[in-house]
Short mmCIF file of C-alpha atoms and ligand atoms in Angstrom, two decimals:
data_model
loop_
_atom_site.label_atom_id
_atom_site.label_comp_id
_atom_site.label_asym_id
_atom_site.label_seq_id
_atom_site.Cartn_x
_atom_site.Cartn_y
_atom_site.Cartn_z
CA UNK W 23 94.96 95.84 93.39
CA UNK W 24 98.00 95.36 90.80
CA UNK W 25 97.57 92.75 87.75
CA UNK W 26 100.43 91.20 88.12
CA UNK W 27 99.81 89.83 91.33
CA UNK W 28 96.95 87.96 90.68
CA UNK W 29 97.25 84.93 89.09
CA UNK W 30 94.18 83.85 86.46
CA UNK W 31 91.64 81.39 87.32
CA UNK W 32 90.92 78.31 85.09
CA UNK W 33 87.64 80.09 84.55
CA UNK W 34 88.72 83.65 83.99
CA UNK W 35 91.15 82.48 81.52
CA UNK W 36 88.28 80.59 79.51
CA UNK W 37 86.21 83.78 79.93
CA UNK W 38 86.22 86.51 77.24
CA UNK W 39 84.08 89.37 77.71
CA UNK W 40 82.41 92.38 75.85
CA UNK W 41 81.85 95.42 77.63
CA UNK W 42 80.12 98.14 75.65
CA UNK W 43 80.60 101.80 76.56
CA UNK W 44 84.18 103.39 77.50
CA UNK W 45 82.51 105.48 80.31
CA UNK W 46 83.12 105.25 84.06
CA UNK W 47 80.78 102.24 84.53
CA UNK W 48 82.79 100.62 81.16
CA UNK W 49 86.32 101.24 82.16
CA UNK W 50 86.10 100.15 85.96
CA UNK W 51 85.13 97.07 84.67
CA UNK W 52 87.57 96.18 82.39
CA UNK W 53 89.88 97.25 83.91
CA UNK W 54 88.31 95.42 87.49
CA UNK W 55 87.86 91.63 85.24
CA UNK W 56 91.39 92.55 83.14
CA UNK W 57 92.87 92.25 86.54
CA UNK W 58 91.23 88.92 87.49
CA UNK W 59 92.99 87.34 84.27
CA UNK W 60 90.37 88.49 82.09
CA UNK W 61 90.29 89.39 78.22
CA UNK W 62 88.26 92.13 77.61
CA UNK W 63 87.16 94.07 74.25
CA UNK W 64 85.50 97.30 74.88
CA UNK W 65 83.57 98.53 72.33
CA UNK W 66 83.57 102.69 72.07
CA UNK W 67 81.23 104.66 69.50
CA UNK W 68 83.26 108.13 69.96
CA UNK W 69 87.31 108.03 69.04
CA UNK W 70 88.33 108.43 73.09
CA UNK W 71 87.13 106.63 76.30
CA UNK W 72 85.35 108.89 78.61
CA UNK W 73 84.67 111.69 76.38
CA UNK W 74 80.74 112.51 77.52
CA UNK W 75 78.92 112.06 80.84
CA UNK W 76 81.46 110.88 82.70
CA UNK W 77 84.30 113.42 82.25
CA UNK W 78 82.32 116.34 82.44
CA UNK W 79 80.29 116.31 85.34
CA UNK W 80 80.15 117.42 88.93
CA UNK W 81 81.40 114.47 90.78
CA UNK W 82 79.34 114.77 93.54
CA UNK W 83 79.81 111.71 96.04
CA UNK W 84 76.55 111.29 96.85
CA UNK W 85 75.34 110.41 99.94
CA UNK W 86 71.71 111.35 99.30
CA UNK W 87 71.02 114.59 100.22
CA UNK W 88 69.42 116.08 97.03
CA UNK W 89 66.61 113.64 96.75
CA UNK W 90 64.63 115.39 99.86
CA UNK W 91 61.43 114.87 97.29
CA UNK W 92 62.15 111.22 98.07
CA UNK W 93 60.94 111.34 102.07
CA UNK W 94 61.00 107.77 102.22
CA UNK W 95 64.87 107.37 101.38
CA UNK W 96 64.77 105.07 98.38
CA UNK W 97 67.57 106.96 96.59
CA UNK W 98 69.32 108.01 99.51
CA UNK W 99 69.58 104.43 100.52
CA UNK W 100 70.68 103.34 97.07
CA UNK W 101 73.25 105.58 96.81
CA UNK W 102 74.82 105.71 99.90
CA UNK W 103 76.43 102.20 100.04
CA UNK W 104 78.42 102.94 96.36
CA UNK W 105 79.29 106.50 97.41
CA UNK W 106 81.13 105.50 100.54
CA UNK W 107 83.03 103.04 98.54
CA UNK W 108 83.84 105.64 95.93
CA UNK W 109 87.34 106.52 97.62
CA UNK W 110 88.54 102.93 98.66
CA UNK W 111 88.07 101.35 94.93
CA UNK W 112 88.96 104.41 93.07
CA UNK W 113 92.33 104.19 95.25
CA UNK W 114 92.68 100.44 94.69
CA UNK W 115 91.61 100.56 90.96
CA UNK W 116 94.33 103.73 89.81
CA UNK W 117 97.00 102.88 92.89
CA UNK W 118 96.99 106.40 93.92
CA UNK W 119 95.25 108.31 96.86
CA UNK W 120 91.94 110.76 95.17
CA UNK W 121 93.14 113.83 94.61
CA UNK W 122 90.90 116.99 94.12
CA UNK W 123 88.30 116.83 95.90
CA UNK W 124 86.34 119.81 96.97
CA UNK W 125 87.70 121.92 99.54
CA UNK W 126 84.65 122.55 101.62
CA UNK W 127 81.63 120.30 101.98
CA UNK W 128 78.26 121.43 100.32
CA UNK W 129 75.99 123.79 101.34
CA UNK W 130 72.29 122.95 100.41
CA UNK W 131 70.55 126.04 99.53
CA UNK W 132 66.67 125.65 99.74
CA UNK W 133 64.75 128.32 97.04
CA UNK W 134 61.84 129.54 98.21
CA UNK W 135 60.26 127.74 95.11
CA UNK W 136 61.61 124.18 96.51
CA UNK W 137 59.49 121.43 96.16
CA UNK W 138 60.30 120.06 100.06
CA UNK W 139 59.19 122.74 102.41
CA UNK W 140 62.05 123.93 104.93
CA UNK W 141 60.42 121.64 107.85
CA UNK W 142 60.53 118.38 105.11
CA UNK W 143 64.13 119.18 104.03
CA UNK W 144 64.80 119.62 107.76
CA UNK W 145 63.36 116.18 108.84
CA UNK W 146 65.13 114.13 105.90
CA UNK W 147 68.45 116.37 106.25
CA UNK W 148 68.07 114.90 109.79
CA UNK W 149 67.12 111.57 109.38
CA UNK W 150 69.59 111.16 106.34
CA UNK W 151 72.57 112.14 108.76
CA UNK W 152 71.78 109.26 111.40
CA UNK W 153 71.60 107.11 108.52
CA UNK W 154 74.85 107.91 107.36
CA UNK W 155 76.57 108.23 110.66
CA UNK W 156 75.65 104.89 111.49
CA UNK W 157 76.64 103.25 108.76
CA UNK W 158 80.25 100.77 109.47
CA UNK W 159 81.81 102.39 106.34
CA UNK W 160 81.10 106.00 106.57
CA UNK W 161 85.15 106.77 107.48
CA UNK W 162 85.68 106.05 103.77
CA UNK W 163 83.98 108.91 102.15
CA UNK W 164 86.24 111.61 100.82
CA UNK W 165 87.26 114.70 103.01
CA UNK W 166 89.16 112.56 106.07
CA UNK W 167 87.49 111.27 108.68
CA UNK W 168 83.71 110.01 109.03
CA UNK W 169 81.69 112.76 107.41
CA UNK W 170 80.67 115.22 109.95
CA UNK W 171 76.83 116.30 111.09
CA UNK W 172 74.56 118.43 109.37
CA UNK W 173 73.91 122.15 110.45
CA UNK W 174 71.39 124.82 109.51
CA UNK W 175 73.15 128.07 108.56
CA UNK W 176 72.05 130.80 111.22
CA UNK W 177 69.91 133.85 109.95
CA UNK W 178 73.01 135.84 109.77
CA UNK W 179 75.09 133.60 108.05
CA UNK W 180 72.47 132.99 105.22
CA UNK W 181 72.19 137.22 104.69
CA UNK W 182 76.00 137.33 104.19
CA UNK W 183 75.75 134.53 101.73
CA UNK W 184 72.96 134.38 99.31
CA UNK W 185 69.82 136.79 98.05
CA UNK W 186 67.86 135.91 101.04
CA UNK W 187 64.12 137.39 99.41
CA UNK W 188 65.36 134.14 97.20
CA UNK W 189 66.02 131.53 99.81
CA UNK W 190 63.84 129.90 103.13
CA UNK W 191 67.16 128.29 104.54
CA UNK W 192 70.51 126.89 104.22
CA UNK W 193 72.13 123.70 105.63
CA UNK W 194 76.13 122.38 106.05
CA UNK W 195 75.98 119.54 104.99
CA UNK W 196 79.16 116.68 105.25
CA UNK W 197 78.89 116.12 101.27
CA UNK W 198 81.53 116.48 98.49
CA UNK W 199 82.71 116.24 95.00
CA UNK W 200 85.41 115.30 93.32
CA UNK W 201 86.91 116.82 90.09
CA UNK W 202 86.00 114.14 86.80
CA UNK W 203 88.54 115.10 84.33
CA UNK W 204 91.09 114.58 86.87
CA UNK W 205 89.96 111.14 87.53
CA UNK W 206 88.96 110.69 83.47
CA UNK W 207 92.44 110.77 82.62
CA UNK W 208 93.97 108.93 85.19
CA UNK W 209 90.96 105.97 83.77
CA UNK W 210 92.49 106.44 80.74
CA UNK W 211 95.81 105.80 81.50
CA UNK W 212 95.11 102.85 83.19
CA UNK W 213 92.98 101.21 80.46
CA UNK W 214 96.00 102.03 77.91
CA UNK W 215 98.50 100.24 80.31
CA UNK W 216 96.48 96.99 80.37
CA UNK W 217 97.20 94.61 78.13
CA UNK W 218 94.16 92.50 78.53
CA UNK W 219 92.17 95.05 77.25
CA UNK W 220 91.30 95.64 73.70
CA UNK W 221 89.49 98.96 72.63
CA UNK W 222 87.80 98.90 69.91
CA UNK W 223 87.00 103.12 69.02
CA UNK W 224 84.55 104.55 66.77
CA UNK W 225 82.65 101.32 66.72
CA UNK W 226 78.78 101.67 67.29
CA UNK W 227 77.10 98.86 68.90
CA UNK W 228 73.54 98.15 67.37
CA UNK W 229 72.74 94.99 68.95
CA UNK W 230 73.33 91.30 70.02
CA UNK W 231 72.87 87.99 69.35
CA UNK W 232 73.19 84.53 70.86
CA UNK W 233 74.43 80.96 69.75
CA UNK W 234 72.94 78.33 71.76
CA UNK W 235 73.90 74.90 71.87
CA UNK W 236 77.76 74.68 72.20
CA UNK W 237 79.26 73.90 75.66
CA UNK W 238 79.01 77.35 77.25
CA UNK W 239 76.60 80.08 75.80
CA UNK W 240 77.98 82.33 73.11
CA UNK W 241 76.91 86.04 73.20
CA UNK W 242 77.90 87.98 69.52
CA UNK W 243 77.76 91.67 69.34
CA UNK W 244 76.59 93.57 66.22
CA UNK W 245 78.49 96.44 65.50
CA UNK W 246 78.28 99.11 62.33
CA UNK W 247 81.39 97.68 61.29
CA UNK W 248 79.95 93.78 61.43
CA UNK W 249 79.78 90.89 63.98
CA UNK W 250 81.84 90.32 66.83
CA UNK W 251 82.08 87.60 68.72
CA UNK W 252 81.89 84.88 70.34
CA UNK W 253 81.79 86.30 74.07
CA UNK W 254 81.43 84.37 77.46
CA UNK W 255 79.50 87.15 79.10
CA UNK W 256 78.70 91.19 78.24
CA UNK W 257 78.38 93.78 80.48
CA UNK W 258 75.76 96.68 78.57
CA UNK W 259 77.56 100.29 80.10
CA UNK W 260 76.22 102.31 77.13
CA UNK W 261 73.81 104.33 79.92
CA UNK W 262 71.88 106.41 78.11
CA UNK W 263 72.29 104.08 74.83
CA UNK W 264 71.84 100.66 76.51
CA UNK W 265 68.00 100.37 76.50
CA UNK W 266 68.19 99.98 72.45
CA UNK W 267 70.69 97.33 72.14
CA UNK W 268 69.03 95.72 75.44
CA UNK W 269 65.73 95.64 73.25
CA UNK W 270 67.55 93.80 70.60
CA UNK W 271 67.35 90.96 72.89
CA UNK W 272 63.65 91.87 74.55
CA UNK W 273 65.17 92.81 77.40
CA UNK W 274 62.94 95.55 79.34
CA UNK W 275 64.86 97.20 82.16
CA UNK W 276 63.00 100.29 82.08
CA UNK W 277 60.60 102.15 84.75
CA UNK W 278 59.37 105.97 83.17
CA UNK W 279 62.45 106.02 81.15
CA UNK W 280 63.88 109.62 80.00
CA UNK W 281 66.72 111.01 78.47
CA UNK W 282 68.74 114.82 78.33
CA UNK W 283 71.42 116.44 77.48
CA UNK W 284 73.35 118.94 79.89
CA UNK W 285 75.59 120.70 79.39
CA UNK W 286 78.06 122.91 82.41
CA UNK W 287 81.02 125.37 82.99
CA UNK W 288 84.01 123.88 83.96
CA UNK W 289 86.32 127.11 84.96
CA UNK W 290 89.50 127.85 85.95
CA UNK W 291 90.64 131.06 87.41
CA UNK W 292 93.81 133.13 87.08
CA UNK W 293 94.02 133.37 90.76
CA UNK W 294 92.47 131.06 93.97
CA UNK W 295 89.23 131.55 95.46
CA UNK W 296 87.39 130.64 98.16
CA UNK W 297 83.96 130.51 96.61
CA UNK W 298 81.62 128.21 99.09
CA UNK W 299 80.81 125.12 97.02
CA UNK W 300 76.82 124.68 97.23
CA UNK W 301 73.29 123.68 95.97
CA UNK W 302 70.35 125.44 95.04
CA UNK W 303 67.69 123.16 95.23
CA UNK W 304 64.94 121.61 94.09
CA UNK W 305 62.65 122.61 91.67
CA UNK W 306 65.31 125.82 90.64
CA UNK W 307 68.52 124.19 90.58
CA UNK W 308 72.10 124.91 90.18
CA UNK W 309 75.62 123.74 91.32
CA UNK W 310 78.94 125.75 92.24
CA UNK W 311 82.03 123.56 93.14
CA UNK W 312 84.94 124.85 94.08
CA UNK W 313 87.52 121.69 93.95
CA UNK W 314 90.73 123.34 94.50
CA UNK W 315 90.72 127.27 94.58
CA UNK W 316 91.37 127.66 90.86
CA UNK W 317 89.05 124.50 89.27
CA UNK W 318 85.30 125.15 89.54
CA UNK W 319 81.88 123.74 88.07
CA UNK W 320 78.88 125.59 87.68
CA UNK W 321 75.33 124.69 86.05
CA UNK W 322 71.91 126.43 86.18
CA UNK W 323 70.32 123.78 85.42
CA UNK W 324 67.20 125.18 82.96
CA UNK W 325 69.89 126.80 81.20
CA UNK W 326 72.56 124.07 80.23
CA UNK W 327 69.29 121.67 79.77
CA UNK W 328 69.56 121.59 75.35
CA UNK W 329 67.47 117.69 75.08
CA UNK W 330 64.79 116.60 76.92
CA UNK W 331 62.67 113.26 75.94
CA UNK W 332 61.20 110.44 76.76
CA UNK W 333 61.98 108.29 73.93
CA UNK W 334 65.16 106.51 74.27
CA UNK W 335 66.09 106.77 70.70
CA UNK W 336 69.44 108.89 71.53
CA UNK W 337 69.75 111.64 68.76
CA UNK W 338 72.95 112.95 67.04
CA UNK W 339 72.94 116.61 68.50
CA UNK W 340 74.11 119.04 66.09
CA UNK W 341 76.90 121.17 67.82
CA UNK W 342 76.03 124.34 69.82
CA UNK W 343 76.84 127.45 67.29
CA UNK W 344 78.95 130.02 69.25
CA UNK W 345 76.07 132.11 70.03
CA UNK W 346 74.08 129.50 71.30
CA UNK W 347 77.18 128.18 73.47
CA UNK W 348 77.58 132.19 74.49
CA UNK W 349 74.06 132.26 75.64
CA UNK W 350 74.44 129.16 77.94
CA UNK W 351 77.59 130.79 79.87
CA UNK W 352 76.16 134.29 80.15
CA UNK W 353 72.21 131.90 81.54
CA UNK W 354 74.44 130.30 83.62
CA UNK W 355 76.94 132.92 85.66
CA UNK W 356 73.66 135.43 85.89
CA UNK W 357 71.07 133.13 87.65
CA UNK W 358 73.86 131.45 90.00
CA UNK W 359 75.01 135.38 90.63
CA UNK W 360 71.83 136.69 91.16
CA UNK W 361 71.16 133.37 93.30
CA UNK W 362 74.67 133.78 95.50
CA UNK W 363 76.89 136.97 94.37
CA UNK W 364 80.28 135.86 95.41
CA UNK W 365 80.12 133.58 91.80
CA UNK W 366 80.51 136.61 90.45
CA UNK W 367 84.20 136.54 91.53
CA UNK W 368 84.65 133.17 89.55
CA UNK W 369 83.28 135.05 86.45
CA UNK W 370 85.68 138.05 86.57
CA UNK W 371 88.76 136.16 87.45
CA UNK W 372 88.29 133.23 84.51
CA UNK W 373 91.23 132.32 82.69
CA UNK W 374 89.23 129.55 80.76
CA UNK W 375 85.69 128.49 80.35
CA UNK W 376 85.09 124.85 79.27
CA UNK W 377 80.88 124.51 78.27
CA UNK W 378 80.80 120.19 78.14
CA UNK W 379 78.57 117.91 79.51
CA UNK W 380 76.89 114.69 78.63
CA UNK W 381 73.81 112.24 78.19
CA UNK W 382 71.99 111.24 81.10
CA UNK W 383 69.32 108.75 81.52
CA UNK W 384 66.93 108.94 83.96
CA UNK W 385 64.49 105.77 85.15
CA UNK W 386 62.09 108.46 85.68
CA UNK W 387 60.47 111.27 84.03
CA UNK W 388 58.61 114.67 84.99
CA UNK W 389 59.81 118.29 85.55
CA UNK W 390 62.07 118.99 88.80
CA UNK W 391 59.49 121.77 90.00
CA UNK W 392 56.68 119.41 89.98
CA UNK W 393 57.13 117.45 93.47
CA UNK W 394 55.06 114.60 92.15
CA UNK W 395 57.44 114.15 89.16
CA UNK W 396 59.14 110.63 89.30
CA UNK W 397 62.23 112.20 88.17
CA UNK W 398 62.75 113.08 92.08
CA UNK W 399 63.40 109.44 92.59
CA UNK W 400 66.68 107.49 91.48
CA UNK W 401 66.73 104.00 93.14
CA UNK W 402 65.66 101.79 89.93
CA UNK W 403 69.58 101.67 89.46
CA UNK W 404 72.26 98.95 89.40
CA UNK W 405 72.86 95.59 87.55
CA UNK W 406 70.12 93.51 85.48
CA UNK W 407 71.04 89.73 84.85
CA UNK W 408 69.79 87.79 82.01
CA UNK W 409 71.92 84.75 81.53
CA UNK W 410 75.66 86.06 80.82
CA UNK W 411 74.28 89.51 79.60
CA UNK W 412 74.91 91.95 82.17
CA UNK W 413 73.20 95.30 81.60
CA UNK W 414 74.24 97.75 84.07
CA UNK W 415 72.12 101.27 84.58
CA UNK W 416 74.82 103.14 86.29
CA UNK W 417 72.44 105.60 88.06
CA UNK W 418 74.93 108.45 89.37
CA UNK W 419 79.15 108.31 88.32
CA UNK W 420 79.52 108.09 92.60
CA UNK W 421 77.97 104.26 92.53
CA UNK W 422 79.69 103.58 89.20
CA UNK W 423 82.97 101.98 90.99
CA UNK W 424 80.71 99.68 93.20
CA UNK W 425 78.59 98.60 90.37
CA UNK W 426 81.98 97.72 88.51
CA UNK W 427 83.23 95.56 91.55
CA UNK W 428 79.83 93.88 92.15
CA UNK W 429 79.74 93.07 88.25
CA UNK W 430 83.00 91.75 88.75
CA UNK W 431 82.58 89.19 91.70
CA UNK W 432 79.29 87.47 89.68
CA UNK W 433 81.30 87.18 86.26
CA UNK W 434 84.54 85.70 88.09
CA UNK W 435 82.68 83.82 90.64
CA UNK W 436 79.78 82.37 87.24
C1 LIG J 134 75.94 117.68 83.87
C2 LIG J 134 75.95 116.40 84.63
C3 LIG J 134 76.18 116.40 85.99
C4 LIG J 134 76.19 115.20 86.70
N1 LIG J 134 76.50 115.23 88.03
C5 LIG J 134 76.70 114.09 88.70
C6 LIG J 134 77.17 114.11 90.04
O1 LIG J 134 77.46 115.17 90.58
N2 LIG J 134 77.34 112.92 90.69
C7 LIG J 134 77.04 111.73 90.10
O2 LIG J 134 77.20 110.72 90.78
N3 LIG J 134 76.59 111.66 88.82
C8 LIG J 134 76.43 112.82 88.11
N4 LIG J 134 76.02 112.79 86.81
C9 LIG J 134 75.69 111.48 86.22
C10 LIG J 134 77.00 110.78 85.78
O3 LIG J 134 77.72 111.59 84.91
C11 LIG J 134 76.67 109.45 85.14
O4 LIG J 134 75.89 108.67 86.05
C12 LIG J 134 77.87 108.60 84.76
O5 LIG J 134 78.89 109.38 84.19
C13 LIG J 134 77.40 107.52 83.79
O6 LIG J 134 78.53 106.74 83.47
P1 LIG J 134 78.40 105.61 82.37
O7 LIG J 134 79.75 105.04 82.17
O8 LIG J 134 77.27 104.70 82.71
O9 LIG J 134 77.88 106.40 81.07
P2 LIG J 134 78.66 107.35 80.04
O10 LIG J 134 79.71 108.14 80.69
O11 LIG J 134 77.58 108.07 79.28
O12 LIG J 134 79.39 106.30 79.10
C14 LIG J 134 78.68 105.56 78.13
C15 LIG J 134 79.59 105.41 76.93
O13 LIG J 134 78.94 104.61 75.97
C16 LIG J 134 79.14 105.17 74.68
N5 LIG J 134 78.01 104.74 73.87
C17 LIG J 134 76.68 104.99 74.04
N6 LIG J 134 75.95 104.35 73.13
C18 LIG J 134 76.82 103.66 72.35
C19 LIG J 134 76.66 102.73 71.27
N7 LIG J 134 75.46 102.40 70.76
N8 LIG J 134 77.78 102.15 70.75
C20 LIG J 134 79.02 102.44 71.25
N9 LIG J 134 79.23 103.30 72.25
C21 LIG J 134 78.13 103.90 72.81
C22 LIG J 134 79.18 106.66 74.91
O14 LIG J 134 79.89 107.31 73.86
C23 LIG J 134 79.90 106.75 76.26
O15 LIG J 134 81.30 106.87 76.11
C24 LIG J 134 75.95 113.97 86.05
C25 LIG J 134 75.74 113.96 84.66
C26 LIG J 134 75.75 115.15 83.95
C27 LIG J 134 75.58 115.11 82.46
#
């Protein structure tokens, strides 16, 4: 989709809108309604767009397969639709194919300390796959063709891989990732090239307000550095923010909210590997992806986890003292060795370790080990309406792009 060959409606060109937040969810949709004819201000607390969550993370396109606590399919069913439309709008939105994805599919290793037994995963792994195989768009996910079937890794193959007196099984599974910084800055790029889009940086939104009784409604946004305003519509993409300025207007939105911080390696190596990309899951968990040989994420999750809480006031962390950021790297490359030994290769050939990460916001709460917890379950996601205020929990960065186009259609279409 190219700007300048779309001409504006009558209504996009009376429409000015707010978005708040210059993550994934924030940019894809100004960039998405600046596109349609749309002015757009997007309001930013931090001096750079995409400087937390959604630059440093794993990228995984989900399809659904790490919410086997969820038997039902709930998540998996919410997340499939906006992962297999990652690749198309990502391509439309930036006008060039996605580059970097991982080079091998996932393999999902269950710990003998998982919360789904070995015949649970087996059944949803199953079930899961005939889902996605039958669905008309599942030629779109990233990799090539339609993503391919699942497979449990024979005895032998398992002993070669992993610490076996650690793990019941392992499965192939079709699902990939694709590298966030890569994408970040090509975002970035895109917002600075469009001139219907004004950023407004190191600007904190507190709140909103409305103005009733003139022709259209009139949303105002209330900023640290004043009010701004009038706005035809807002979209609320502040994620792990969002439920505070929502409340500003008594909006509720929330189901067992909670909040962290994470934090993961992003490495790059002085020479390729061929390090499997995979998942040890659930209850322990940690992440290896290998995106290109020499570019590769890793997290142990308990030891990149520095904020936990349930109260959605989001805290100014102070920064993570060189020991403490020394600590995390050495947590992180012994459990995932000691979990699958070739990682080891990634430690010993880095060139240079990047420790980042970002908020995330979770409708649900609990402790990953506990099966029970509703933390297992992600499908209270997506787009709340309340007049012209749009406040969007983005759930996982694979749905954001869907989300953005969805938001889109309903503000163009009023
Ligand atoms: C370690 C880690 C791994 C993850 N792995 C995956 C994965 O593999 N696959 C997946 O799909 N998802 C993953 N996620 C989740 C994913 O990163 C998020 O779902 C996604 O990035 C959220 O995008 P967003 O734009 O909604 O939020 P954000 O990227 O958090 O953007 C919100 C923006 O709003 C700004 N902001 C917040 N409050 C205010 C305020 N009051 N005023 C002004 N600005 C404000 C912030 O500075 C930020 O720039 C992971 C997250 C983490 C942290």
């Amino acid at each position: 989709m190219q700007g300048a060959s779309i001409s504006p409606t009558r209504r996009s060109r009376q429409s000015r809108v707010a978005v708040l937040g210059g993550g994934i969810m924030g940019c894809c949709t100004a960039l998405m309604l600046a596109r349609e004819g749309v002015s757009v201000t997007l309001f930013e607390r931090e001096k750079i767009l995409l400087g937390g969550a959604s630059r440093w993370n794993e990228g995984k396109i989900h399809l659904g397969f790490l919410y086997c606590a969820d038997p039902a399919l709930h998540t998996a069913k919410e997340l499939l639709q906006g992962g297999l439309q990652f690749k198309p709008i990502m391509e439309d939105l930036l006008g060039t194919a996605l580059q970097h994805v991982t080079l091998e599919p996932d393999l999902y290793l269950v710990h003998r300390k998982s919360v789904a037994s070995v015949d649970d995963t087996r059944r949803y792994f199953s079930a899961l796959q005939e889902m996605v195989a039958a669905h008309p768009m599942a030629s779109l996910y990233p990799g090539g063709e339609a993503p391919s079937g699942v497979a449990e890794l024979p005895r032998h193959e398992l002993d070669a891989l992993v610490d076996t007196s650690r793990f019941q099984a392992g499965f192939a599974t079709p699902e990939r990732s694709v590298c966030t910084q890569h994408i970040a800055d090509q975002l970035v790029d895109a917002v600075r090239a469009e001139p219907l889009i004004e950023c407004c940086f190191e600007t904190e939104v507190l709140g909103a307000g409305d103005a009733r009784g003139s022709e259209r409604e009139a949303l105002f946004i209330v900023t640290e550095n004043g009010e701004a305003g009038p706005f035809t519509h807002v979209v609320n993409a502040l994620w792990a923010g969002r439920p505070t300025v929502d409340s500003t207007l008594q909006l509720d939105t929330l189901h067992n909210p909670s909040i962290r911080y994470r934090l993961s390696l992003f490495v790059e190596t002085s020479r390729p590997l061929n390090t499997p990309s995979a998942v040890i899951c659930t209850g322990p968990f940690g992440d290896v992806k290998n995106y290109d040989g020499r570019r590769f994420y890793l997290s142990w999750y308990p030891a990149g986890l520095v904020y936990s809480s349930n109260n959605m006031t989001v805290p100014v962390l102070p920064p993570q003292s060189t020991t403490q950021q020394q600590t995390i790297i050495a947590d992180t490359f012994s459990n995932l060795i000691a979990h699958l030994p070739k990682v080891e290769e990634i430690r010993d050939n880095a060139a240079r370790i990047t420790l980042a990460g970002g908020w995330v916001f979770a409708n649900g709460r609990g402790s990953l080990s506990n099966p029970r917890a509703s933390v297992h379950r992600r499908d209270h996601v997506g787009i709340h309406q309340s007049g012209q205020w749009f406040s969007v929990d983005t759930g996982k960065y694979s749905i954001a792009p869907w989300l953005a186009k969805e938001l889109t259609q309903r503000i163009i279409q009023g």
